[in-house]
PDB file of C-alpha atoms in Angstrom:
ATOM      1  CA  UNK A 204     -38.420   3.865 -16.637  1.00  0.00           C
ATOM      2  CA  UNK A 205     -42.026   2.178 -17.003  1.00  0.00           C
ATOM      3  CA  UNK A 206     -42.265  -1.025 -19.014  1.00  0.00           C
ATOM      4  CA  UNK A 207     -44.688   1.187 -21.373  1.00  0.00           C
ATOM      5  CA  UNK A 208     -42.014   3.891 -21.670  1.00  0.00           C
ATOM      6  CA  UNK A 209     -39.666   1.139 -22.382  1.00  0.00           C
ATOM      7  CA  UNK A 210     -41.393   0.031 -25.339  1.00  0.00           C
ATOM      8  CA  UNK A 211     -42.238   3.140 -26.444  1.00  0.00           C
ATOM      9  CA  UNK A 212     -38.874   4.052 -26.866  1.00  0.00           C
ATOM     10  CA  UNK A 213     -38.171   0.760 -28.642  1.00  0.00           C
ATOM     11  CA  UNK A 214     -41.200   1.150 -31.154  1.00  0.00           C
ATOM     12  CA  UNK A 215     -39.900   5.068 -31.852  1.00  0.00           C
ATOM     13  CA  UNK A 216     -36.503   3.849 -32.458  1.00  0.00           C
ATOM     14  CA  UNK A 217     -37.743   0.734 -34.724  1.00  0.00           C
ATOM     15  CA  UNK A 218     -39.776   3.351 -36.507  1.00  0.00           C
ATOM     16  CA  UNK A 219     -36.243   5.849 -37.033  1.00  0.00           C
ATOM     17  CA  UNK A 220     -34.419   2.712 -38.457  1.00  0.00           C
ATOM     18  CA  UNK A 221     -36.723   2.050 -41.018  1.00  0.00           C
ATOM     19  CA  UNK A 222     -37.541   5.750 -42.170  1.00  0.00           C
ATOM     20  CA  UNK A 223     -33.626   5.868 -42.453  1.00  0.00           C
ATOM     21  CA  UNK A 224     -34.095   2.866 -44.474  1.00  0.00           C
ATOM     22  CA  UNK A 225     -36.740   4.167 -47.161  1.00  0.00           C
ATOM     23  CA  UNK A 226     -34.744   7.939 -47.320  1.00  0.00           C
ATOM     24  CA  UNK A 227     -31.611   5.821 -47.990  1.00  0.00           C
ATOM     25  CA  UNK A 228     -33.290   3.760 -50.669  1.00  0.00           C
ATOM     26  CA  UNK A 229     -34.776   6.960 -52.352  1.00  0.00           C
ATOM     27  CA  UNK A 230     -31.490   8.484 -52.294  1.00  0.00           C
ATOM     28  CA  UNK A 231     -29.675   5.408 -53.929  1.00  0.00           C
ATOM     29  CA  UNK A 232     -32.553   5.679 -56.321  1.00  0.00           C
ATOM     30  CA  UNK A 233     -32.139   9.379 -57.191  1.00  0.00           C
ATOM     31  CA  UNK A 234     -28.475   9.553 -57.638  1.00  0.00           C
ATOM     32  CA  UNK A 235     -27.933   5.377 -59.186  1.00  0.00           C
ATOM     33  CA  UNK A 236     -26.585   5.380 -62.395  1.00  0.00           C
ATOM     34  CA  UNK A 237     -28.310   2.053 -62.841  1.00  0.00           C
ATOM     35  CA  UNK A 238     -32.011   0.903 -62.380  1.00  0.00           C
ATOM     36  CA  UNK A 239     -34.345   3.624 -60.239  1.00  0.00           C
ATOM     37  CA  UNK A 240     -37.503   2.749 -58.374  1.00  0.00           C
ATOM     38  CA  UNK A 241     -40.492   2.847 -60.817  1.00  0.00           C
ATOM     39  CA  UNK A 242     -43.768   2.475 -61.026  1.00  0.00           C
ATOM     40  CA  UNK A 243     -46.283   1.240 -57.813  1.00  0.00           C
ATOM     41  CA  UNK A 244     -45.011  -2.190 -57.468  1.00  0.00           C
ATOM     42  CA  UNK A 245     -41.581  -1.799 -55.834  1.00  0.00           C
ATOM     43  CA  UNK A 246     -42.838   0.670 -53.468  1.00  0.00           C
ATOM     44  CA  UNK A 247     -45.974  -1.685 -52.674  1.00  0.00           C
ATOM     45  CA  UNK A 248     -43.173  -4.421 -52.163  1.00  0.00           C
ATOM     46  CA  UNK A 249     -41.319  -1.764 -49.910  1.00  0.00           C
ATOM     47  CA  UNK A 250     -44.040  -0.833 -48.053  1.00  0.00           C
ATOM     48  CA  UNK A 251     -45.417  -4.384 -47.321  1.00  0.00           C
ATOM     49  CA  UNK A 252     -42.086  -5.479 -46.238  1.00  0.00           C
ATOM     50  CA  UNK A 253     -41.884  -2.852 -43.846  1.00  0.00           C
ATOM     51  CA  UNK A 254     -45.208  -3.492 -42.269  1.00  0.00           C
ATOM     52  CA  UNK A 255     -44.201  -7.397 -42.405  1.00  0.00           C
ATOM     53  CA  UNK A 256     -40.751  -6.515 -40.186  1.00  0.00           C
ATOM     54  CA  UNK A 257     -42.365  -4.177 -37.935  1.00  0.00           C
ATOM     55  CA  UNK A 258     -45.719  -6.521 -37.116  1.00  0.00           C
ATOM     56  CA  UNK A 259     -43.215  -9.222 -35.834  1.00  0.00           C
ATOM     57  CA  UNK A 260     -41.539  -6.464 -33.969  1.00  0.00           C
ATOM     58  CA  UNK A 261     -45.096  -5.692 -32.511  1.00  0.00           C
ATOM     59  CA  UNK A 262     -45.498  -9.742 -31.625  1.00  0.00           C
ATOM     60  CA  UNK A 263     -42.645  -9.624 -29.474  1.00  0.00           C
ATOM     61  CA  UNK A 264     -41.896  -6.117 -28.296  1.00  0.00           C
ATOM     62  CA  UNK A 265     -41.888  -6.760 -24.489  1.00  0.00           C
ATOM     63  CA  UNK A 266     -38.404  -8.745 -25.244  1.00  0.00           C
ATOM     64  CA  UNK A 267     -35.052  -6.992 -24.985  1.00  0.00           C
ATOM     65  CA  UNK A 268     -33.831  -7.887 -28.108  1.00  0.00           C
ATOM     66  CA  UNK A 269     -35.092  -4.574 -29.828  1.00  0.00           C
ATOM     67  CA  UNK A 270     -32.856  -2.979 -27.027  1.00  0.00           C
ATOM     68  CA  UNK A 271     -31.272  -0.433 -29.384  1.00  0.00           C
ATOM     69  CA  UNK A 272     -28.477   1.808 -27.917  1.00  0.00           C
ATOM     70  CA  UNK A 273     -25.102   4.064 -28.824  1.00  0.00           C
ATOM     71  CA  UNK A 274     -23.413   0.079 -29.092  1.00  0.00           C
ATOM     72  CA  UNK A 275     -26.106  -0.989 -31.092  1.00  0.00           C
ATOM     73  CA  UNK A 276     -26.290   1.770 -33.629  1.00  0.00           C
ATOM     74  CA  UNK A 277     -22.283   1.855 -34.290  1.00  0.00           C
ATOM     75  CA  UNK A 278     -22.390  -1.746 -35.290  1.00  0.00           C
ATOM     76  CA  UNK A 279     -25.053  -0.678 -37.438  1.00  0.00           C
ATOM     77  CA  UNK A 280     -23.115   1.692 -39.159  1.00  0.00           C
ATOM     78  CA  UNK A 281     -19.969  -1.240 -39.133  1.00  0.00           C
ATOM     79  CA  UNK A 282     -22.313  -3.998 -40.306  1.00  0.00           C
ATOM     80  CA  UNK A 283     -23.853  -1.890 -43.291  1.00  0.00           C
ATOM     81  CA  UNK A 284     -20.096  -0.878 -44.036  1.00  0.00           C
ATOM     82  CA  UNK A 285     -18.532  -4.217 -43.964  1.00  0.00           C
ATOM     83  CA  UNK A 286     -21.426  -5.940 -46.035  1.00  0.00           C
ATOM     84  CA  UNK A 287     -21.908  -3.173 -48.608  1.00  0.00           C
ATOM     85  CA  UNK A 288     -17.768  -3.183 -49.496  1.00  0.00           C
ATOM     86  CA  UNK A 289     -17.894  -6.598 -49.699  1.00  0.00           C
ATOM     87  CA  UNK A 290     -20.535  -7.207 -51.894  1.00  0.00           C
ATOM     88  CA  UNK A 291     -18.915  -4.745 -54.046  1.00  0.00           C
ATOM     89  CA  UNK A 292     -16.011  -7.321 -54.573  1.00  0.00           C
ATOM     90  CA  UNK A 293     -18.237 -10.331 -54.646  1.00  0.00           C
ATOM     91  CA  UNK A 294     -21.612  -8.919 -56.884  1.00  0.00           C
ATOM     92  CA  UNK A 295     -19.019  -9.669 -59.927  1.00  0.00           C
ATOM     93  CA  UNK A 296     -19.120 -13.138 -59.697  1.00  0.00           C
ATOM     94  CA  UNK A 297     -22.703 -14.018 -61.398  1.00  0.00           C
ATOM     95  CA  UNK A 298     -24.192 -17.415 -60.875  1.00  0.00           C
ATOM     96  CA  UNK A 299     -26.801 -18.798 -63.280  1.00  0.00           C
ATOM     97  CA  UNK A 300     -30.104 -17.685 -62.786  1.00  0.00           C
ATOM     98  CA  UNK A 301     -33.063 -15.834 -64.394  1.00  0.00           C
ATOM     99  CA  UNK A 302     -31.573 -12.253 -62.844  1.00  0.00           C
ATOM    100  CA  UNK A 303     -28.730 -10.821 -61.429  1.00  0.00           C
ATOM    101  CA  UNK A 304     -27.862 -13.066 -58.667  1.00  0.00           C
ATOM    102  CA  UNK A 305     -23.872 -12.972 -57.389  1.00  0.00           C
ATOM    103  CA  UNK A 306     -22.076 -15.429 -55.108  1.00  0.00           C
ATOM    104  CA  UNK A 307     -21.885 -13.476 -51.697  1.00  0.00           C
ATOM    105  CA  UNK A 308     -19.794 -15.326 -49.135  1.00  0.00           C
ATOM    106  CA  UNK A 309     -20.351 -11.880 -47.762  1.00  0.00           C
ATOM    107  CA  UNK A 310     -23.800 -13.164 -46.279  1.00  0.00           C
ATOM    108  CA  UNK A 311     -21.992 -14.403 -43.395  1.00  0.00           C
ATOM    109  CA  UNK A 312     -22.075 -10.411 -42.281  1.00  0.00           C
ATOM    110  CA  UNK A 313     -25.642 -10.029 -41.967  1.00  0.00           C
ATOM    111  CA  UNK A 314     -26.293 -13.020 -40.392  1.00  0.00           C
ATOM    112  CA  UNK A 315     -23.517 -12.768 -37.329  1.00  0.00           C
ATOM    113  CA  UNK A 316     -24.673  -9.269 -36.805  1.00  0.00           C
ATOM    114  CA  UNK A 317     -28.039 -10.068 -36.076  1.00  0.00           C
ATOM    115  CA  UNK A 318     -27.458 -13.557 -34.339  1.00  0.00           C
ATOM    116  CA  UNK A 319     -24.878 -11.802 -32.164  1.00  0.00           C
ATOM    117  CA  UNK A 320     -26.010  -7.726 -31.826  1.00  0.00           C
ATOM    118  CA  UNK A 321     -29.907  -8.371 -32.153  1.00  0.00           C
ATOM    119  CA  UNK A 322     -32.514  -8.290 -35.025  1.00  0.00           C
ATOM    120  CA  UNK A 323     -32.769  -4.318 -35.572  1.00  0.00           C
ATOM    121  CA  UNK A 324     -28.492  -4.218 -36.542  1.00  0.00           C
ATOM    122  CA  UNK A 325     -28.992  -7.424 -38.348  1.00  0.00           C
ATOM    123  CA  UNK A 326     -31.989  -5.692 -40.513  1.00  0.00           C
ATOM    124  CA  UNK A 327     -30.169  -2.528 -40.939  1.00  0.00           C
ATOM    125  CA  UNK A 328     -26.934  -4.423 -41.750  1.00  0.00           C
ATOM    126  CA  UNK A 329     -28.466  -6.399 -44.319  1.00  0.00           C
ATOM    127  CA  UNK A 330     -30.661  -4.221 -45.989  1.00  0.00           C
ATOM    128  CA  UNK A 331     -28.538  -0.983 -46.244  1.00  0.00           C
ATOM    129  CA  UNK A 332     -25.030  -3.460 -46.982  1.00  0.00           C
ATOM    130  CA  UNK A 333     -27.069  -3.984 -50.070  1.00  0.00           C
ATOM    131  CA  UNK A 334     -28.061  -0.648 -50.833  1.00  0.00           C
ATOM    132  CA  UNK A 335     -24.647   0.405 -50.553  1.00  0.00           C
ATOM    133  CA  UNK A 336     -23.407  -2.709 -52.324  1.00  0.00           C
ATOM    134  CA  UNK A 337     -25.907  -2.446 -55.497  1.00  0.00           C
ATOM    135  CA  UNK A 338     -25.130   1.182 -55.649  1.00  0.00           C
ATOM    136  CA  UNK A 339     -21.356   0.932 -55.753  1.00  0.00           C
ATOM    137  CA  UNK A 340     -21.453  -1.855 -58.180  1.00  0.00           C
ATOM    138  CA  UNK A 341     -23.584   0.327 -60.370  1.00  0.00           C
ATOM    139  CA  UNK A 342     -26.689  -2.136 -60.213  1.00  0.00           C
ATOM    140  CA  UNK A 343     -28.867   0.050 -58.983  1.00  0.00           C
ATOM    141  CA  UNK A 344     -31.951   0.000 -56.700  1.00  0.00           C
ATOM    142  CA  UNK A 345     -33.741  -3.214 -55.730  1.00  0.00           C
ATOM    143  CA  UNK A 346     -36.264  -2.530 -52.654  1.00  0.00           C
ATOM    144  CA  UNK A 347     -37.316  -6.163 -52.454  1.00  0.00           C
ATOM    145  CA  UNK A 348     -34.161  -7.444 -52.457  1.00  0.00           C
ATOM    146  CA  UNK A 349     -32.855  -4.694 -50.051  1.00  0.00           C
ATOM    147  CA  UNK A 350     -35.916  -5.624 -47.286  1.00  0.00           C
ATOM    148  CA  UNK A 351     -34.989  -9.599 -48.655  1.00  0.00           C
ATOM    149  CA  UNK A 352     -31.332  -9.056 -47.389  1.00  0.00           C
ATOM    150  CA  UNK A 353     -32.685  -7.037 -44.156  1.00  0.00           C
ATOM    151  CA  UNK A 354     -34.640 -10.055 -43.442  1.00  0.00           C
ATOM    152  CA  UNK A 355     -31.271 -12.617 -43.865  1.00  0.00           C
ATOM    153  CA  UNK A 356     -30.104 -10.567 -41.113  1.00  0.00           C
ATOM    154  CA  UNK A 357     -33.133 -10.501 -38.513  1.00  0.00           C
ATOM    155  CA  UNK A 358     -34.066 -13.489 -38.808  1.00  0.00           C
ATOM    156  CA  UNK A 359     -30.858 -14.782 -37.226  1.00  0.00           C
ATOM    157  CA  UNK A 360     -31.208 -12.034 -34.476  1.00  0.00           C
ATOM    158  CA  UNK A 361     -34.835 -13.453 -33.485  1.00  0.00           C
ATOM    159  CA  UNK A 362     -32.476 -15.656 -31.198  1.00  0.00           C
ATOM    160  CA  UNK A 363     -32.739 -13.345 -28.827  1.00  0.00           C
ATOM    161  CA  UNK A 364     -36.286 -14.203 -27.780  1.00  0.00           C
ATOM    162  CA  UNK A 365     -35.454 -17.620 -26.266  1.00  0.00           C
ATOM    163  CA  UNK A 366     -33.763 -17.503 -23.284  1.00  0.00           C
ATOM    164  CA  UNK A 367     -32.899 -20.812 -23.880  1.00  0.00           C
ATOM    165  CA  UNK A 368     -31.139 -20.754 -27.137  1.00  0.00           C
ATOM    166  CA  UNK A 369     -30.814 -24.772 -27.392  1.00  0.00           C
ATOM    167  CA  UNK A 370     -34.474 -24.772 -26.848  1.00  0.00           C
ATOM    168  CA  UNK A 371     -35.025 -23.680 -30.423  1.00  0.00           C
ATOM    169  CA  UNK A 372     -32.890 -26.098 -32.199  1.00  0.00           C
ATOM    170  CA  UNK A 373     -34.841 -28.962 -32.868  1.00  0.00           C
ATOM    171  CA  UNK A 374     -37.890 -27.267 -34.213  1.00  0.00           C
ATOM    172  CA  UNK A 375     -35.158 -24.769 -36.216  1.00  0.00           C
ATOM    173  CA  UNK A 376     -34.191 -28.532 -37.327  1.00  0.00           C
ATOM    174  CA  UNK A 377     -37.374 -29.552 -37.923  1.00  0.00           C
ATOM    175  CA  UNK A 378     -38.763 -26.266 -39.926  1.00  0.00           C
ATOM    176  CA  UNK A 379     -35.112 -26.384 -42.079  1.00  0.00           C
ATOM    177  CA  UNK A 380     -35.166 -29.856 -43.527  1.00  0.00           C
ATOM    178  CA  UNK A 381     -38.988 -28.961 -44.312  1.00  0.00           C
ATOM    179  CA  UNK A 382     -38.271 -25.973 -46.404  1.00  0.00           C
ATOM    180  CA  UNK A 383     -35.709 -27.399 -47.723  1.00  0.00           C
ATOM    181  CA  UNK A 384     -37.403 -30.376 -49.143  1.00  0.00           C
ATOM    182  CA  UNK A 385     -39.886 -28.496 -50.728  1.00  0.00           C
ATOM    183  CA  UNK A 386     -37.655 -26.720 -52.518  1.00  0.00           C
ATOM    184  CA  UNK A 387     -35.773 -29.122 -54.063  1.00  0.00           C
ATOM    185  CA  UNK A 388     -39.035 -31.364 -54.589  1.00  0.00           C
ATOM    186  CA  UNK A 389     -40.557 -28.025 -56.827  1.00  0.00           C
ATOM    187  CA  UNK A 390     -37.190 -28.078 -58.567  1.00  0.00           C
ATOM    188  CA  UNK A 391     -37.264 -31.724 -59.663  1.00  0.00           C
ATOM    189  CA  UNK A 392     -40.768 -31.566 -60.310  1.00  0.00           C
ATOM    190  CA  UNK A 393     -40.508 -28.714 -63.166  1.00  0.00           C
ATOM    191  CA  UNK A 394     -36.434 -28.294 -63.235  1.00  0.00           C
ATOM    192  CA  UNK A 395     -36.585 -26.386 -66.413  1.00  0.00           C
ATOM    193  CA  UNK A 396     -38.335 -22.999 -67.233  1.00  0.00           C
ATOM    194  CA  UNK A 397     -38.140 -19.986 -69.599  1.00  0.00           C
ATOM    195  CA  UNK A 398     -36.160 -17.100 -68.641  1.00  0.00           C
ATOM    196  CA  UNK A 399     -38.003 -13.855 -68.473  1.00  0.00           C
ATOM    197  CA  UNK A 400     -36.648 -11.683 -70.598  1.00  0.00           C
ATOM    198  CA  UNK A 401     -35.190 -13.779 -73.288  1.00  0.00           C
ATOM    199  CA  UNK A 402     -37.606 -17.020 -73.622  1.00  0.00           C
ATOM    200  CA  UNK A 403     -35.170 -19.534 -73.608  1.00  0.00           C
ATOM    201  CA  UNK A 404     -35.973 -22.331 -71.410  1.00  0.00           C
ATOM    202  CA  UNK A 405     -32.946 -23.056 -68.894  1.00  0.00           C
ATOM    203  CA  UNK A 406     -32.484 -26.414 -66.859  1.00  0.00           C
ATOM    204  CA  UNK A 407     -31.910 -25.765 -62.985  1.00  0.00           C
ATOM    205  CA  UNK A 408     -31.854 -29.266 -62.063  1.00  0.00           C
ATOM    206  CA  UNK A 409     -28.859 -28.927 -60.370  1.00  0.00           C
ATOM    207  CA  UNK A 410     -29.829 -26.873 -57.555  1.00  0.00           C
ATOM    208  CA  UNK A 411     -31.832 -28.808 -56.107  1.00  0.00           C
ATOM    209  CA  UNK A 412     -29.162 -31.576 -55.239  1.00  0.00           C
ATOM    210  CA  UNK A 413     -27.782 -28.106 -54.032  1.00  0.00           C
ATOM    211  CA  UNK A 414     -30.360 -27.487 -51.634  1.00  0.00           C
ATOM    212  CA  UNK A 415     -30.382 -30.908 -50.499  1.00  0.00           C
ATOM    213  CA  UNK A 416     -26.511 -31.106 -50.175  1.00  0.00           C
ATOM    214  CA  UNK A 417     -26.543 -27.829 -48.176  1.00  0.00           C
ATOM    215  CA  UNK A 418     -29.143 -28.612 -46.112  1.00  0.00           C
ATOM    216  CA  UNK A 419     -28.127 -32.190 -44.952  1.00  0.00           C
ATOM    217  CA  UNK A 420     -24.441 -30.534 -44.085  1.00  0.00           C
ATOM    218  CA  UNK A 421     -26.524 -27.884 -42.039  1.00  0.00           C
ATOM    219  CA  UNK A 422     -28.777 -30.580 -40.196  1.00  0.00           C
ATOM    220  CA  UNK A 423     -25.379 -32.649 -39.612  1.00  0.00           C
ATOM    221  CA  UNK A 424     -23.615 -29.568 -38.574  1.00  0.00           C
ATOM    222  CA  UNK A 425     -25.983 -28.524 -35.943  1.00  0.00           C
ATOM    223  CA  UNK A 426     -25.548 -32.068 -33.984  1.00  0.00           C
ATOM    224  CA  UNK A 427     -21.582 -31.923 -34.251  1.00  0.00           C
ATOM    225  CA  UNK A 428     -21.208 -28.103 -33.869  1.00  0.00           C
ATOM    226  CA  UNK A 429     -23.416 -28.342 -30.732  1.00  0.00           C
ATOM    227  CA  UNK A 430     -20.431 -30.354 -28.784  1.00  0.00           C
ATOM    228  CA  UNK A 431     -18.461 -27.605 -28.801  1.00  0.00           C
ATOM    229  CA  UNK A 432     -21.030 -24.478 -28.781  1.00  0.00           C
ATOM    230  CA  UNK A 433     -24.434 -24.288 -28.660  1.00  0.00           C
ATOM    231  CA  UNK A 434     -24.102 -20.630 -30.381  1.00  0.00           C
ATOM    232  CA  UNK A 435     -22.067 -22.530 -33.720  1.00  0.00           C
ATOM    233  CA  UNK A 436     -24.952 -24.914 -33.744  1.00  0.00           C
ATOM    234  CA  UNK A 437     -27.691 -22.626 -33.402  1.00  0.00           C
ATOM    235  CA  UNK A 438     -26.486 -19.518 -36.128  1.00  0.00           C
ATOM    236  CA  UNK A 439     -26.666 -21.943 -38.587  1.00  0.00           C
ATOM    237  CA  UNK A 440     -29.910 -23.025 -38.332  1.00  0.00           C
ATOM    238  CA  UNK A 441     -31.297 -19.756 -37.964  1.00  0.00           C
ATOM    239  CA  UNK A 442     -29.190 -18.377 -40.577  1.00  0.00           C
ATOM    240  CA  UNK A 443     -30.198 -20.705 -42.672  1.00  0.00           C
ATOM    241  CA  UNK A 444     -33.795 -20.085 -42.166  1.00  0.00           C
ATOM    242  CA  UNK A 445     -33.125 -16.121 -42.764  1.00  0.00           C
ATOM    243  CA  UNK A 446     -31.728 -16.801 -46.249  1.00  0.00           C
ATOM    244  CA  UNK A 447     -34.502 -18.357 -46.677  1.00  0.00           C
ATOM    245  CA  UNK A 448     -37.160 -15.921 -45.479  1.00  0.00           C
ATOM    246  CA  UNK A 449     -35.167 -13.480 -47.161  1.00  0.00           C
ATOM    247  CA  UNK A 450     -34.541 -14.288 -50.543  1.00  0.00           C
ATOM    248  CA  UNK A 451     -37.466 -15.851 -50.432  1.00  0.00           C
ATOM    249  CA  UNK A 452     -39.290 -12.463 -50.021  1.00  0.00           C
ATOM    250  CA  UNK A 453     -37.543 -11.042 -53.072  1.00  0.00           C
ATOM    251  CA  UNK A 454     -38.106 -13.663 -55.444  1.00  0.00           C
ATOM    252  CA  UNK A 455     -41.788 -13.898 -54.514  1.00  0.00           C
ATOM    253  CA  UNK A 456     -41.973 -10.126 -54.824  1.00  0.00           C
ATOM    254  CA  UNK A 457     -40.588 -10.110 -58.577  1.00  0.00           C
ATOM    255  CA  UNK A 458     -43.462 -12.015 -59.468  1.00  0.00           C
ATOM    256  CA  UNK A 459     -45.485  -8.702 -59.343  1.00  0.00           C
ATOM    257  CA  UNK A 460     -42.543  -6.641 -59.758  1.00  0.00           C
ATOM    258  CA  UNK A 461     -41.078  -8.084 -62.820  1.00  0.00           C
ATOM    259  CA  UNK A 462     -43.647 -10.002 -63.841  1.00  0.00           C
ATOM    260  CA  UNK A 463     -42.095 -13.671 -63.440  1.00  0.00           C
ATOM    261  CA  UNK A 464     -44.389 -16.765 -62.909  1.00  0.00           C
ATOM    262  CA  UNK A 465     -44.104 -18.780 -59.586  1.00  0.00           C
ATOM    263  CA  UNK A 466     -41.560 -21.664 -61.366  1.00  0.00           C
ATOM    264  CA  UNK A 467     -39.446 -19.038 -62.448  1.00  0.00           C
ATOM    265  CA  UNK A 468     -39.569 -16.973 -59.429  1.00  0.00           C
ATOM    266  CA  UNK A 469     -38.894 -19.691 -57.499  1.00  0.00           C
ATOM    267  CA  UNK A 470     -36.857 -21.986 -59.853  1.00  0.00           C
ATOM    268  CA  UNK A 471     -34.916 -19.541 -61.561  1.00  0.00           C
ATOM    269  CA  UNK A 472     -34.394 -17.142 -59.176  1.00  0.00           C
ATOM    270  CA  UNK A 473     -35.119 -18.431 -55.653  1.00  0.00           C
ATOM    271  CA  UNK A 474     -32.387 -22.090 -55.703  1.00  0.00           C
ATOM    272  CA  UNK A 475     -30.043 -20.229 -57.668  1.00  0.00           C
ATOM    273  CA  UNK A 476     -29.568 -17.050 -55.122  1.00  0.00           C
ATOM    274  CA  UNK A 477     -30.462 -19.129 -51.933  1.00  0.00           C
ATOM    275  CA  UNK A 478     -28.635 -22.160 -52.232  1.00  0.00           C
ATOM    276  CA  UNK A 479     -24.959 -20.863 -52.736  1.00  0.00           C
ATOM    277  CA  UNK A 480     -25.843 -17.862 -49.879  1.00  0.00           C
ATOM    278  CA  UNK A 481     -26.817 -21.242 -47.388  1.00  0.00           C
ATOM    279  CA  UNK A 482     -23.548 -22.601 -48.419  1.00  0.00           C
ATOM    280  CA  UNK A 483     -21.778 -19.935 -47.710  1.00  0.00           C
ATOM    281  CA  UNK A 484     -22.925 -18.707 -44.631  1.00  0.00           C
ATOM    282  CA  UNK A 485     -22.735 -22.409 -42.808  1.00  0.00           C
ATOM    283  CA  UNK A 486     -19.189 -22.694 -43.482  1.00  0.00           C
ATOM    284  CA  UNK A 487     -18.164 -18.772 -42.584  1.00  0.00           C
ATOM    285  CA  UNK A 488     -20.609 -17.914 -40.399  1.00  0.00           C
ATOM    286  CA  UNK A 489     -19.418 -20.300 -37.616  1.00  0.00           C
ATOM    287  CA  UNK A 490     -16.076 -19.448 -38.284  1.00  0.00           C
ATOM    288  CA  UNK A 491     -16.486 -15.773 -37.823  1.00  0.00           C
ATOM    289  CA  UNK A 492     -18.598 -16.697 -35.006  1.00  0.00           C
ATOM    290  CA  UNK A 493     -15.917 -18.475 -33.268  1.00  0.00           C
ATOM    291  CA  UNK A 494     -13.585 -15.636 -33.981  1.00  0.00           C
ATOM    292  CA  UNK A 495     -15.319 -13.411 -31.986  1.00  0.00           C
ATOM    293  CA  UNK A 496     -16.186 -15.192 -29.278  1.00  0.00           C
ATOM    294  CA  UNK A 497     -12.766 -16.200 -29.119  1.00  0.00           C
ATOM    295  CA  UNK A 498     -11.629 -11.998 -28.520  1.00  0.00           C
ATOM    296  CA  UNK A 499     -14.766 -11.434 -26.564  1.00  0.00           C
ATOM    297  CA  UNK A 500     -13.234 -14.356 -24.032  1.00  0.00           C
ATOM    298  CA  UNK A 501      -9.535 -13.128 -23.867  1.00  0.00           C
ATOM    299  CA  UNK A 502     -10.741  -9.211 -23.137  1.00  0.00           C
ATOM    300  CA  UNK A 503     -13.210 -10.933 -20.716  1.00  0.00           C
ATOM    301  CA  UNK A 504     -16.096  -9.087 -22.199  1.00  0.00           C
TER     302      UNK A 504
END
């Protein structure tokens, strides 16, 4: 097969993943017992999001990590499983915020699928494990947050364009403490704003020293993780940058969807929903990691 037919095939089967993606949105939306998609701004959100994933697809298609075959597709269907049980179980522990944000040590899913099976079943895992998880919990539809939780797990899965996976790590070090820092210098800067819906100003001063906590540990963890694998150092840096892009996205994209300002998008919504997701997924995330690389060397796979 040509390298043109090669990425031919790729871009079609890009394309199928994310037309399965918008029917399974619409039908979480028409049979949801919670909130439906209304109005143009979450399907404007949807539809940029989807030309956002697939342009860095375009960027980079010659690379064989949008390789997408049978394997690829069942963990798919496994990742998308896994996450959208578990989030079930953990979407009824709320943490403070402006919406309804959960504590998810279930992000560790999405972002070993797509550091270890490639950014299409990390995208899929994520954004469909929250479908399902949303819907099951009785939530709803979010489309934003759905592409935001695709996004958690491609990012990761981006790996797969350095040959060189240690190659990455010190500007992945480098672009971390960054965001990072600006986060937490926005949240001591104006640490206090209104919620949306009921006016009353709330004080998030404590995520920030969240954000810097978590990502010090993740800086420190890349240099002592890195002695024993490169792959425990590296899928926490670049999972911590896909929470970031991620939830990131979704915040951002309530300020036209729901109307929020940029403090409280950011502030109230943003640190609360990131920070505990970054904590999470550096101290599971390696440890699932090493889990299956530890079955992977005893079948000799």
């Amino acid at each position: 097969m040509s390298m043109q037919q090669s990425g031919t095939n790729r871009a079609r089967t890009w394309l199928i993943v994310l037309v399965a993606f918008v029917v399974l949105l619409a039908l979480a939306s028409a049979f949801t017992g919670g909130d439906k998609i209304s109005g143009l701004a979450p399907i404007g959100v949807t539809a940029i999001g989807l030309i956002l994933v697939f342009a860095v697809y375009l960027a980079t298609a010659q690379s064989d990590a949008w390789v997408v075959g049978t394997r690829e597709v069942v963990y798919m269907a496994i990742g998308a499983a896994l996450y959208g049980v578990f989030n079930l179980i953990f979407n009824t522990i709320p943490m403070p915020s402006v919406s309804q944000v959960a504590l998810r040590p279930s992000i560790c899913i999405p972002v070993f699928f797509g550091y270890v099976f490639g950014p299409v079943v990390g995208f899929f895992t994520g954004a469909v494990g929250n479908i399902l998880g949303d819907f099951l919990t009785g939530w709803g539809v979010y489309p934003a947050w759905d592409i935001g939780n695709g996004l958690i797990g491609m990012v990761p899965g981006l790996v797969l364009l350095f040959a060189d996976k240690k190659r990455s790590l010190n500007f992945l070090t480098i672009l971390v403490a960054v965001l990072v820092a600006i986060t937490a210098v926005l949240i001591f800067v104006n640490p206090r704003v209104p919620g949306p819906w009921t006016g009353e100003i709330e004080d998030f001063s404590f995520w920030a020293w969240a954000f810097i906590i978590g990502g010090v540990v993740v800086i420190v963890l890349r240099f002592v993780l890195e002695r024993v694998s490169v792959d425990l150092a590296a899928v926490n840096l670049w999972g911590t940058l896909g929470i970031i892009a991620g939830i990131g996205f979704a915040a951002l994209a309530d300020i036209w969807i729901n109307g929020y300002s940029f403090a409280t998008a950011i502030i109230g919504e943003f640190a609360p929903a990131a920070g505990p997701n970054i904590l999470n997924s550096m101290i599971l995330t390696p440890i699932l990691l090493a889990a299956y690389e530890a079955v992977q060397a005893r079948t000799g796979r």
